[in-house]
Tab-separated table of C-alpha atoms in Angstrom:
chain	number	residue	atom	x	y	z
A	1	UNK	CA	-13.287	0.394	15.905
A	2	UNK	CA	-12.865	-3.337	16.417
A	3	UNK	CA	-10.790	-5.256	13.890
A	4	UNK	CA	-10.599	-8.978	13.268
A	5	UNK	CA	-7.304	-10.743	13.828
A	6	UNK	CA	-6.836	-11.127	10.062
A	7	UNK	CA	-7.383	-7.391	9.534
A	8	UNK	CA	-4.810	-6.557	12.206
A	9	UNK	CA	-2.285	-8.986	10.726
A	10	UNK	CA	-2.744	-7.421	7.298
A	11	UNK	CA	-2.423	-3.903	8.730
A	12	UNK	CA	0.795	-4.901	10.518
A	13	UNK	CA	2.453	-5.892	7.232
A	14	UNK	CA	4.526	-3.386	5.312
A	15	UNK	CA	3.191	-4.126	1.810
A	16	UNK	CA	0.906	-1.610	0.154
A	17	UNK	CA	-2.759	-2.339	0.863
A	18	UNK	CA	-4.679	-4.158	-1.860
A	19	UNK	CA	-7.849	-2.134	-1.201
A	20	UNK	CA	-8.116	1.585	-0.397
A	21	UNK	CA	-7.903	2.333	3.312
A	22	UNK	CA	-10.703	4.038	5.192
A	23	UNK	CA	-9.813	6.976	7.426
A	24	UNK	CA	-10.185	4.743	10.510
A	25	UNK	CA	-7.932	2.084	8.979
A	26	UNK	CA	-5.400	4.767	8.056
A	27	UNK	CA	-5.304	6.015	11.658
A	28	UNK	CA	-4.811	2.463	12.953
A	29	UNK	CA	-2.116	1.817	10.348
A	30	UNK	CA	-0.258	4.964	11.385
A	31	UNK	CA	-0.420	3.790	14.998
A	32	UNK	CA	0.842	0.306	14.135
A	33	UNK	CA	3.624	1.666	11.907
A	34	UNK	CA	4.722	4.619	14.045
A	35	UNK	CA	8.349	3.420	13.943
A	36	UNK	CA	8.346	3.103	10.134
A	37	UNK	CA	9.381	5.806	7.731
A	38	UNK	CA	6.614	6.574	5.261
A	39	UNK	CA	9.281	6.663	2.541
A	40	UNK	CA	10.268	3.042	3.237
A	41	UNK	CA	6.909	1.521	4.247
A	42	UNK	CA	4.305	1.408	1.463
A	43	UNK	CA	1.484	0.720	3.941
A	44	UNK	CA	2.327	3.768	6.057
A	45	UNK	CA	2.632	5.907	2.917
A	46	UNK	CA	-0.832	4.788	1.789
A	47	UNK	CA	-2.244	5.612	5.235
A	48	UNK	CA	-0.455	8.962	5.244
A	49	UNK	CA	-1.932	9.827	1.827
A	50	UNK	CA	-5.467	8.912	2.995
A	51	UNK	CA	-5.120	11.127	6.065
A	52	UNK	CA	-3.783	14.041	4.014
A	53	UNK	CA	-6.687	13.695	1.572
A	54	UNK	CA	-9.159	13.595	4.485
A	55	UNK	CA	-7.628	16.753	5.974
A	56	UNK	CA	-6.502	14.910	9.121
A	57	UNK	CA	-2.786	15.558	8.520
A	58	UNK	CA	-1.084	18.639	7.112
A	59	UNK	CA	2.429	17.668	6.023
A	60	UNK	CA	5.349	19.697	7.336
A	61	UNK	CA	7.524	20.385	4.312
A	62	UNK	CA	10.651	20.649	6.453
A	63	UNK	CA	10.303	17.251	8.125
A	64	UNK	CA	11.115	13.752	6.884
A	65	UNK	CA	8.538	11.116	7.791
């Protein structure tokens, strides 16, 4: 999927998204925030939640993200 520069800048920020993420946006957010901990990055946590809901990620209860 192609994103505009403004969309990429917003996705690169760590604040929680103002609008719900799509599954594609959640995947891109996870890629952009791969170094972030989901517990400390609201944007990654939102993306993580979307991907869990979509069945794309199954959380490992023994691992910290």
